[in-house]
CSV table of C-alpha atoms in Angstrom, one decimal:
chain,number,residue,atom,x,y,z
M,455,MET,CA,25.5,115.1,153.3
M,456,VAL,CA,27.0,118.3,152.2
M,457,THR,CA,30.5,115.9,151.8
M,458,ARG,CA,28.5,112.8,150.5
M,459,ILE,CA,27.2,116.1,147.3
M,460,LEU,CA,31.0,117.5,146.5
M,461,LYS,CA,32.2,113.9,146.1
M,462,TYR,CA,29.2,113.1,143.7
M,463,GLY,CA,29.1,116.4,141.8
M,464,PHE,CA,33.3,116.7,141.5
M,465,ALA,CA,33.2,112.9,140.2
M,466,THR,CA,30.1,114.0,137.7
M,467,VAL,CA,32.5,117.4,136.5
M,468,SER,CA,35.8,114.6,136.1
M,469,VAL,CA,33.4,112.4,133.8
M,470,LEU,CA,32.0,115.3,131.7
M,471,LEU,CA,35.5,116.7,131.7
M,472,ALA,CA,37.4,113.2,131.0
M,473,THR,CA,34.1,112.6,127.8
M,474,LEU,CA,34.5,115.7,126.8
M,475,LEU,CA,38.3,115.6,126.4
M,476,VAL,CA,38.2,111.8,125.2
M,477,VAL,CA,35.9,113.0,122.3
M,478,GLY,CA,37.9,116.0,121.3
M,479,LEU,CA,41.1,113.9,121.4
M,480,TRP,CA,38.8,111.7,119.2
M,481,LEU,CA,38.0,114.2,117.0
M,482,CYS,CA,41.0,115.9,116.2
M,483,TRP,CA,43.3,114.4,116.8
M,484,SER,CA,41.6,110.4,114.9
M,485,PRO,CA,41.4,110.4,110.9
M,486,SER,CA,37.4,109.1,111.7
M,487,GLY,CA,36.8,111.3,114.3
M,488,SER,CA,37.9,114.3,111.8
M,489,ALA,CA,36.4,112.9,109.1
M,490,TRP,CA,33.1,113.0,110.6
M,491,LEU,CA,33.2,116.5,112.3
M,492,LEU,CA,34.3,117.9,109.0
M,493,GLY,CA,31.2,116.3,107.3
M,494,VAL,CA,28.8,117.7,110.1
M,495,LEU,CA,30.5,121.0,109.8
M,496,PHE,CA,30.1,121.0,105.6
M,497,GLU,CA,26.5,119.8,106.0
M,498,GLN,CA,25.9,122.8,108.0
M,499,SER,CA,27.5,125.4,105.8
M,500,PRO,CA,25.6,128.0,103.8
M,501,ILE,CA,27.2,126.3,100.9
M,502,GLU,CA,27.5,123.3,99.3
M,503,ILE,CA,30.7,121.7,100.2
M,504,SER,CA,31.1,117.9,99.8
M,505,ALA,CA,34.5,115.2,99.9
M,506,ASP,CA,34.7,112.1,97.9
M,507,ARG,CA,37.7,111.1,101.1
M,508,VAL,CA,39.2,112.5,103.8
M,509,ASP,CA,42.0,111.3,105.0
M,510,GLY,CA,45.0,112.6,108.8
M,511,ARG,CA,44.4,114.4,111.0
M,512,LEU,CA,42.2,117.6,111.6
M,513,ALA,CA,45.1,118.4,114.4
M,514,ASP,CA,48.1,118.6,112.4
M,515,GLU,CA,47.6,117.0,108.8
M,516,LEU,CA,45.3,116.7,106.7
M,517,GLN,CA,43.9,115.6,103.0
M,518,LEU,CA,40.9,116.4,101.1
M,519,ASP,CA,40.6,114.4,97.3
M,520,GLY,CA,37.5,114.9,95.1
M,521,LEU,CA,36.4,118.8,97.0
M,522,ARG,CA,33.6,120.2,95.5
M,523,VAL,CA,32.5,124.0,96.5
M,524,ARG,CA,28.8,125.3,95.1
M,525,TRP,CA,28.2,128.6,96.3
M,526,PRO,CA,25.3,131.1,94.4
M,527,GLY,CA,27.6,132.0,91.7
M,528,GLY,CA,29.4,129.2,90.7
M,529,THR,CA,31.5,125.8,91.4
M,530,ALA,CA,35.0,125.0,92.2
M,531,LEU,CA,36.7,121.5,91.6
M,532,VAL,CA,39.7,120.5,94.0
M,533,LYS,CA,41.6,117.2,93.3
M,534,GLN,CA,43.5,117.0,96.2
M,535,THR,CA,43.8,120.0,99.0
M,536,SER,CA,46.9,119.2,101.5
M,537,LEU,CA,47.6,121.4,105.3
M,538,ARG,CA,50.2,120.9,107.8
M,539,TRP,CA,49.3,122.9,110.9
M,540,SER,CA,49.3,124.0,114.1
M,541,PHE,CA,45.4,123.1,115.5
M,542,SER,CA,46.5,123.7,118.7
M,543,ARG,CA,48.2,127.6,118.2
M,544,LEU,CA,44.0,128.3,117.1
M,545,PHE,CA,43.8,128.8,121.5
M,546,SER,CA,46.5,131.2,121.7
M,547,GLY,CA,44.7,133.2,118.7
M,548,GLU,CA,46.6,132.3,116.1
M,549,LEU,CA,46.8,130.6,112.6
M,550,LYS,CA,50.4,128.7,112.1
M,551,VAL,CA,50.4,126.9,108.3
M,552,ALA,CA,53.7,125.3,107.7
M,553,GLU,CA,52.1,124.0,104.1
M,554,LEU,CA,48.7,124.7,102.4
M,555,THR,CA,49.3,122.6,98.8
M,556,VAL,CA,46.4,122.4,96.2
M,557,ILE,CA,46.5,120.6,93.5
M,558,ASP,CA,44.4,120.8,90.6
M,559,VAL,CA,41.2,123.9,90.5
M,560,ASP,CA,38.3,123.7,87.9
M,561,ILE,CA,36.7,127.6,88.9
M,562,LEU,CA,33.1,127.3,86.6
M,563,LEU,CA,31.1,130.4,87.2
M,564,ASP,CA,27.5,130.5,86.3
M,565,GLN,CA,26.7,132.7,83.1
M,566,PRO,CA,24.2,136.4,84.5
M,567,THR,CA,20.5,135.8,83.9
M,568,GLU,CA,20.3,139.0,83.8
M,569,SER,CA,19.1,140.6,80.2
M,570,VAL,CA,20.8,143.7,81.1
M,571,SER,CA,24.5,143.7,81.8
M,572,LYS,CA,26.2,145.4,84.4
M,573,PRO,CA,28.0,148.2,83.8
M,574,ASP,CA,31.7,148.8,84.3
M,575,PRO,CA,33.3,150.6,87.0
M,576,LEU,CA,35.7,152.1,85.1
M,577,SER,CA,32.4,153.0,82.4
M,578,GLU,CA,31.9,156.7,82.6
M,579,SER,CA,27.9,156.1,83.4
M,580,ALA,CA,29.0,154.8,86.6
M,581,GLU,CA,29.5,155.1,90.2
M,582,PRO,CA,33.2,157.2,90.1
M,583,PHE,CA,36.1,154.4,91.2
M,584,VAL,CA,37.3,156.0,94.6
M,585,PHE,CA,40.2,153.8,96.4
M,586,ARG,CA,39.9,154.1,100.6
M,587,TRP,CA,42.0,152.9,103.0
M,588,PRO,CA,40.4,150.2,105.2
M,589,GLN,CA,40.6,151.2,108.5
M,590,LEU,CA,40.9,148.4,111.0
M,591,SER,CA,39.2,147.6,114.0
M,592,GLY,CA,38.2,144.8,116.4
M,593,TRP,CA,39.1,141.3,115.9
M,594,PRO,CA,41.9,141.7,112.9
M,595,LEU,CA,44.4,143.1,115.8
M,596,GLN,CA,43.6,140.7,117.9
M,597,VAL,CA,44.9,137.8,116.1
M,598,SER,CA,47.6,136.7,113.4
M,599,ALA,CA,48.3,134.6,111.0
M,600,ASP,CA,51.4,133.0,109.2
M,601,ILE,CA,51.0,130.5,106.3
M,602,ALA,CA,55.3,129.8,105.3
M,603,ASN,CA,54.5,128.0,102.3
M,604,LEU,CA,51.2,128.2,99.9
M,605,SER,CA,51.0,126.3,96.8
M,606,ILE,CA,48.5,126.1,93.7
M,607,ASP,CA,49.5,123.7,91.1
M,608,ARG,CA,46.8,124.1,88.1
M,609,LEU,CA,44.2,126.9,88.3
M,610,VAL,CA,41.2,127.3,86.2
M,611,ILE,CA,38.6,130.2,85.9
M,612,ARG,CA,35.8,129.6,83.0
M,613,ASN,CA,32.8,130.1,82.6
M,614,SER,CA,30.1,127.9,79.8
M,615,GLU,CA,31.6,130.2,76.9
M,616,ALA,CA,35.6,130.0,77.9
M,617,THR,CA,38.8,130.2,79.8
M,618,LEU,CA,38.4,134.0,81.5
M,619,TRP,CA,42.0,133.2,83.6
M,620,GLN,CA,44.7,130.3,83.7
M,621,CYS,CA,47.5,129.9,86.5
M,622,ASP,CA,50.2,126.7,86.4
M,623,HIS,CA,51.0,127.5,89.7
M,624,LEU,CA,51.2,129.8,92.6
M,625,ARG,CA,53.7,129.4,95.1
M,626,MET,CA,54.0,132.5,98.2
M,627,GLY,CA,54.0,132.6,101.8
M,628,ALA,CA,51.4,134.8,103.5
M,629,ARG,CA,51.7,136.9,107.4
M,630,TRP,CA,49.2,138.8,108.9
M,631,ASN,CA,50.3,139.6,112.2
M,632,GLY,CA,47.5,142.1,113.3
M,633,GLU,CA,48.6,145.4,111.6
M,634,GLY,CA,48.9,144.2,108.2
M,635,LEU,CA,49.7,141.4,105.6
M,636,THR,CA,53.3,140.1,104.4
M,637,ILE,CA,53.6,138.2,101.1
M,638,SER,CA,56.8,137.3,100.4
M,639,THR,CA,58.8,135.0,98.0
M,640,LEU,CA,55.7,134.7,95.2
M,641,ASP,CA,56.0,132.8,92.1
M,642,LEU,CA,53.1,133.1,90.1
M,643,ALA,CA,53.2,131.1,86.8
M,644,SER,CA,50.6,131.5,83.7
M,645,PRO,CA,50.7,131.9,80.2
M,646,GLU,CA,51.2,135.1,80.0
M,647,GLY,CA,54.4,135.1,81.7
M,648,LEU,CA,55.7,135.1,84.5
M,649,LEU,CA,55.9,137.2,88.0
M,650,GLU,CA,58.1,137.5,91.2
M,651,GLY,CA,58.4,139.7,94.2
M,652,ASN,CA,57.4,140.5,97.6
M,653,LEU,CA,54.6,143.0,99.1
M,654,ASN,CA,54.3,144.2,102.2
M,655,ALA,CA,50.7,146.0,103.1
M,656,ASP,CA,50.3,147.9,106.4
M,657,LEU,CA,47.1,148.2,106.8
M,658,LEU,CA,47.1,150.2,110.1
M,659,ASN,CA,49.1,152.9,108.9
M,660,SER,CA,47.7,153.0,105.4
M,661,ARG,CA,51.2,151.8,103.2
M,662,LEU,CA,51.7,149.5,100.6
M,663,ALA,CA,55.3,148.9,99.5
M,664,GLY,CA,57.1,145.7,97.4
M,665,GLU,CA,58.8,144.7,94.3
M,666,LEU,CA,57.3,143.1,91.9
M,667,HIS,CA,59.7,140.9,88.6
M,668,LEU,CA,57.2,139.8,85.9
M,669,ASP,CA,58.8,137.9,82.4
M,670,VAL,CA,55.8,138.3,79.7
M,671,ALA,CA,55.9,134.9,77.2
M,672,GLU,CA,55.2,137.5,74.2
M,673,SER,CA,57.2,141.0,74.1
M,674,ILE,CA,55.4,144.0,73.8
M,675,ALA,CA,56.5,146.3,72.1
M,676,GLY,CA,60.2,144.7,72.4
M,677,VAL,CA,59.8,144.9,76.2
M,678,GLU,CA,60.9,141.0,77.8
M,679,ARG,CA,61.1,141.8,81.6
M,680,ALA,CA,59.8,144.3,83.5
M,681,THR,CA,60.9,145.3,87.3
M,682,LEU,CA,57.9,147.5,89.1
M,683,LYS,CA,59.1,149.1,93.2
M,684,PHE,CA,56.6,151.3,94.9
M,685,ASP,CA,56.3,153.3,98.0
M,686,LEU,CA,52.9,154.0,98.8
M,687,SER,CA,50.5,155.9,101.5
M,688,ALA,CA,47.3,157.7,102.8
M,689,GLY,CA,47.6,161.5,102.0
M,690,SER,CA,45.8,163.7,103.5
M,691,ASP,CA,42.7,161.4,103.9
M,692,SER,CA,41.7,158.2,103.3
M,693,SER,CA,40.7,158.5,99.8
M,694,MET,CA,44.3,160.1,98.6
M,695,THR,CA,47.2,158.3,98.0
M,696,ILE,CA,50.6,159.6,97.6
M,697,GLY,CA,54.0,158.1,97.1
M,698,ARG,CA,57.0,156.9,94.8
M,699,LEU,CA,57.3,154.6,91.5
M,700,GLN,CA,59.6,152.7,89.5
M,701,ALA,CA,59.6,150.8,86.7
M,702,LEU,CA,62.3,149.1,84.3
M,703,LEU,CA,61.7,148.1,81.3
M,704,TYR,CA,64.3,145.4,79.3
M,705,ASP,CA,64.6,143.7,76.6
M,706,ALA,CA,65.9,140.1,75.9
M,707,GLN,CA,70.3,141.9,76.6
M,708,LYS,CA,69.2,144.6,78.7
M,709,ALA,CA,67.5,147.8,80.7
M,710,TRP,CA,65.5,150.4,77.8
M,711,PHE,CA,64.1,152.7,80.2
M,712,ASP,CA,64.0,153.5,84.3
M,713,VAL,CA,61.1,155.8,84.6
M,714,VAL,CA,60.4,157.0,88.4
M,715,ALA,CA,57.9,159.3,89.1
M,716,GLU,CA,55.9,160.7,92.5
M,717,VAL,CA,52.3,159.0,92.1
M,718,GLU,CA,48.6,160.7,93.5
M,719,LEU,CA,45.6,159.3,93.7
M,720,SER,CA,42.5,161.2,94.7
M,721,ASP,CA,39.1,161.3,93.3
M,722,ALA,CA,39.2,159.2,91.0
M,723,ILE,CA,41.8,160.9,89.0
M,724,LEU,CA,45.8,159.7,89.1
M,725,HIS,CA,48.2,162.5,89.0
M,726,VAL,CA,52.0,162.0,88.1
M,727,LYS,CA,54.1,164.7,89.4
M,728,ASN,CA,58.3,165.0,88.6
M,729,GLY,CA,59.0,162.0,86.3
M,730,GLU,CA,62.0,161.0,84.7
M,731,ILE,CA,62.5,158.2,82.3
M,732,LEU,CA,66.0,157.5,82.5
M,733,PHE,CA,68.4,155.5,80.0
M,734,PRO,CA,70.3,152.8,82.1
M,735,GLY,CA,74.1,153.5,81.4
M,736,TYR,CA,73.2,157.0,79.8
M,737,PRO,CA,73.0,160.7,81.9
M,738,ASP,CA,70.4,161.6,79.8
M,739,ARG,CA,66.5,161.7,80.7
M,740,LEU,CA,63.0,162.8,80.3
M,741,LEU,CA,60.8,165.0,82.1
M,742,VAL,CA,58.0,163.6,83.0
M,743,GLN,CA,54.1,165.1,84.0
M,744,GLY,CA,50.2,164.1,83.5
M,745,THR,CA,46.9,163.5,84.6
M,746,ALA,CA,44.8,159.6,83.8
M,747,GLN,CA,41.2,159.4,84.6
M,748,LEU,CA,40.1,156.2,86.4
M,749,ARG,CA,37.4,155.1,84.2
M,750,GLU,CA,36.1,153.3,81.3
M,751,HIS,CA,39.8,153.6,78.5
M,752,LEU,CA,41.7,155.2,80.8
M,753,PRO,CA,42.6,158.7,79.3
M,754,TRP,CA,45.4,160.5,80.2
M,755,LYS,CA,47.1,163.6,79.2
M,756,ALA,CA,50.8,164.0,79.8
M,757,THR,CA,53.9,166.7,78.9
M,758,ALA,CA,57.6,165.3,78.7
M,759,ARG,CA,60.2,168.0,78.7
M,760,VAL,CA,63.1,166.8,76.4
M,761,ASP,CA,66.5,168.8,77.9
M,762,HIS,CA,69.6,167.5,76.3
M,763,LEU,CA,69.0,164.1,75.4
M,764,ASP,CA,72.0,163.0,74.0
M,765,LEU,CA,70.7,159.3,72.3
M,766,SER,CA,73.8,159.8,69.0
M,767,GLU,CA,75.2,156.4,70.7
M,768,LEU,CA,71.5,154.7,70.1
M,769,ALA,CA,70.9,156.1,67.4
M,770,GLY,CA,74.2,155.6,65.1
M,771,VAL,CA,74.3,159.8,64.2
M,772,PRO,CA,74.4,162.4,66.3
M,773,LEU,CA,71.1,163.1,68.0
M,774,LEU,CA,70.9,165.8,70.8
M,775,LEU,CA,67.5,166.3,71.9
M,776,PHE,CA,66.0,169.1,73.3
M,777,GLY,CA,62.0,171.1,73.0
M,778,GLU,CA,58.8,169.4,74.6
M,779,ILE,CA,55.6,166.3,73.8
M,780,ASP,CA,52.2,166.9,74.3
M,781,GLY,CA,50.0,163.9,74.2
M,782,GLU,CA,46.9,162.7,75.3
M,783,GLY,CA,44.8,159.5,74.3
M,784,ASP,CA,43.8,156.4,76.4
M,785,VAL,CA,44.3,152.8,76.4
M,786,ASP,CA,43.3,152.0,72.5
M,787,GLU,CA,44.5,155.4,70.8
M,788,TYR,CA,46.5,158.9,71.6
M,789,ARG,CA,47.1,162.1,69.9
M,790,GLY,CA,49.7,164.8,70.4
M,791,TYR,CA,51.8,168.2,69.7
M,792,ALA,CA,55.9,168.1,69.0
M,793,ASN,CA,58.6,170.8,69.2
M,794,LEU,CA,61.9,168.7,69.0
M,795,GLU,CA,65.5,170.6,68.1
M,796,ASN,CA,68.9,169.0,67.8
M,797,ARG,CA,71.6,170.9,68.8
M,798,VAL,CA,74.2,169.1,67.1
M,799,GLU,CA,76.8,171.2,64.8
M,800,GLY,CA,76.6,169.4,61.1
M,801,TRP,CA,74.4,168.4,58.2
M,802,LEU,CA,71.8,167.1,60.8
M,803,LYS,CA,71.5,169.9,63.1
M,804,SER,CA,67.1,170.7,62.7
M,805,ARG,CA,64.3,171.8,64.0
M,806,LEU,CA,60.6,169.9,63.5
M,807,ALA,CA,57.6,170.2,65.3
M,808,GLY,CA,54.4,168.8,64.1
M,809,SER,CA,51.3,166.2,65.3
M,810,PHE,CA,51.1,163.0,65.6
M,811,SER,CA,47.9,160.2,66.7
M,812,GLY,CA,48.4,156.7,66.4
M,813,ASP,CA,47.9,153.6,68.4
M,814,SER,CA,49.4,150.3,69.5
M,815,ASP,CA,50.2,149.7,66.0
M,816,GLN,CA,51.0,152.8,64.4
M,817,ILE,CA,52.1,155.9,64.2
M,818,GLY,CA,51.5,159.1,62.1
M,819,PHE,CA,52.7,162.5,61.8
M,820,THR,CA,51.3,165.1,60.1
M,821,LYS,CA,51.8,169.2,59.0
M,822,LEU,CA,55.5,168.6,60.0
M,823,ALA,CA,57.2,172.4,59.5
M,824,GLY,CA,60.7,172.8,60.4
M,825,GLU,CA,64.1,173.9,59.7
M,826,TRP,CA,67.2,171.6,58.3
M,827,LEU,CA,70.3,172.8,56.0
M,828,GLY,CA,69.6,176.6,56.1
M,829,GLY,CA,66.3,176.1,54.6
M,830,GLN,CA,62.7,175.3,55.5
M,831,VAL,CA,61.4,172.0,55.7
M,832,SER,CA,57.6,169.9,55.0
M,833,GLY,CA,55.7,167.0,55.0
M,834,ASP,CA,54.3,163.5,56.6
M,835,LEU,CA,55.4,160.5,57.5
M,836,ALA,CA,53.8,157.4,58.8
M,837,ILE,CA,54.8,154.5,60.8
M,838,GLY,CA,53.6,150.7,60.8
M,839,TRP,CA,54.6,147.6,62.6
M,840,LEU,CA,52.1,145.8,62.8
M,841,ASP,CA,53.0,143.0,60.2
M,842,GLY,CA,56.8,144.1,60.4
M,843,PHE,CA,58.1,147.9,59.6
M,844,SER,CA,56.5,150.4,57.1
M,845,LEU,CA,57.7,153.5,56.3
M,846,ARG,CA,55.5,156.0,54.1
M,847,SER,CA,55.6,159.6,53.7
M,848,SER,CA,56.1,163.1,51.6
M,849,ALA,CA,58.2,165.4,52.3
M,850,ARG,CA,58.8,169.0,50.9
M,851,GLY,CA,62.1,171.6,51.6
M,852,LYS,CA,62.7,174.7,50.5
M,853,ASP,CA,66.1,176.3,50.0
M,854,LEU,CA,68.0,173.6,51.3
M,855,ALA,CA,71.9,174.4,51.1
M,856,LEU,CA,72.8,170.8,50.1
M,857,ALA,CA,76.2,171.7,50.0
M,858,GLU,CA,76.4,170.7,53.2
M,859,LEU,CA,76.1,167.4,52.5
M,860,PHE,CA,77.3,167.1,48.9
M,861,PRO,CA,80.1,170.1,48.9
M,862,GLU,CA,79.8,169.7,44.7
M,863,TRP,CA,76.5,171.1,45.0
M,864,PRO,CA,76.6,174.2,45.3
M,865,GLY,CA,73.8,177.2,46.3
M,866,GLN,CA,69.8,176.2,47.7
M,867,VAL,CA,67.7,174.1,45.9
M,868,ASN,CA,64.5,173.2,46.8
M,869,LEU,CA,62.5,169.5,46.8
M,870,ASP,CA,59.2,167.8,46.3
M,871,LEU,CA,59.4,164.3,47.3
């Protein structure tokens, strides 16, 4: 009797296991089963998901055409999504994707219904921005994921009034190893330019390092390319970030500036310490330090010390600068005071100090005063570049020895131009 019960029980369990195996194979290794399973998952999802056509198998290769996703804040339409992965690796706690290709993504964001707009997170009335390094625990430490090739062709984010952002293509590899995220061979193209590089975020040890290369579609103040290298980590607590930044700015032919600085981000204030502005190909440098507040318009203050800065080859005339520049401003405008001396022999030996102010289109110097040709000089100067280069100035000179310029003119003269 007992033997018969055990025999029937074993047979029943075997039939159930075989049935589950067959059903599992049908769901994951057949096109019809995969389409049915995805349909059930879409219906049970808390957001609206549908697809016009499902092709392939969930176990290895899958393609979705006409994917639509609707959530409370907007809608996404995806023309085609293709996935090549290893489904069986999920059982060992690893997501292994050989290729994920997404074509033609259109994201439409709903307009907010509230009449009162939300405060800007960087505005003075909002809570100050405080960055904190994430603290990992639990299941993220136990799993891993590897997307060897992620490819997105054409991504548009818009609302009913305008296009907010557009991406022509995005290519990259991504890997999560249970401790951090690595993004390799990043290649992003948009109407604004091309971004390439690599990132490594070691979240377990609170460290972010990488190198990014940017080619802009339209030059910004003559800069057409830029390279940013960084190595940042947590300070004494998770709300502090310290590290080193390096930025190289290029025109069409060569590097203009090489900026290197130690940075510290704490209490919504970015401190720049031991900053250096180098001029590739030349031994000279500017020493810079300052602060920037992470709120509306990003107000900043900075001091630059000029010590034996030889710009003679760049300027085409003897130019050996010493002095100091103090400035402050925000993303829209700036102002400050400069005190500079050109320590060369000859008629260009001079000293000049005064206030300056400007924006992205022009700069003006007021109440300039100094020494030149053995006498006193003063005046104002305005330089603009919005609609081509323009220069306006007024100058006054007293007791100038023009003989250094014109030997045939002995004595001293006064000027008012």
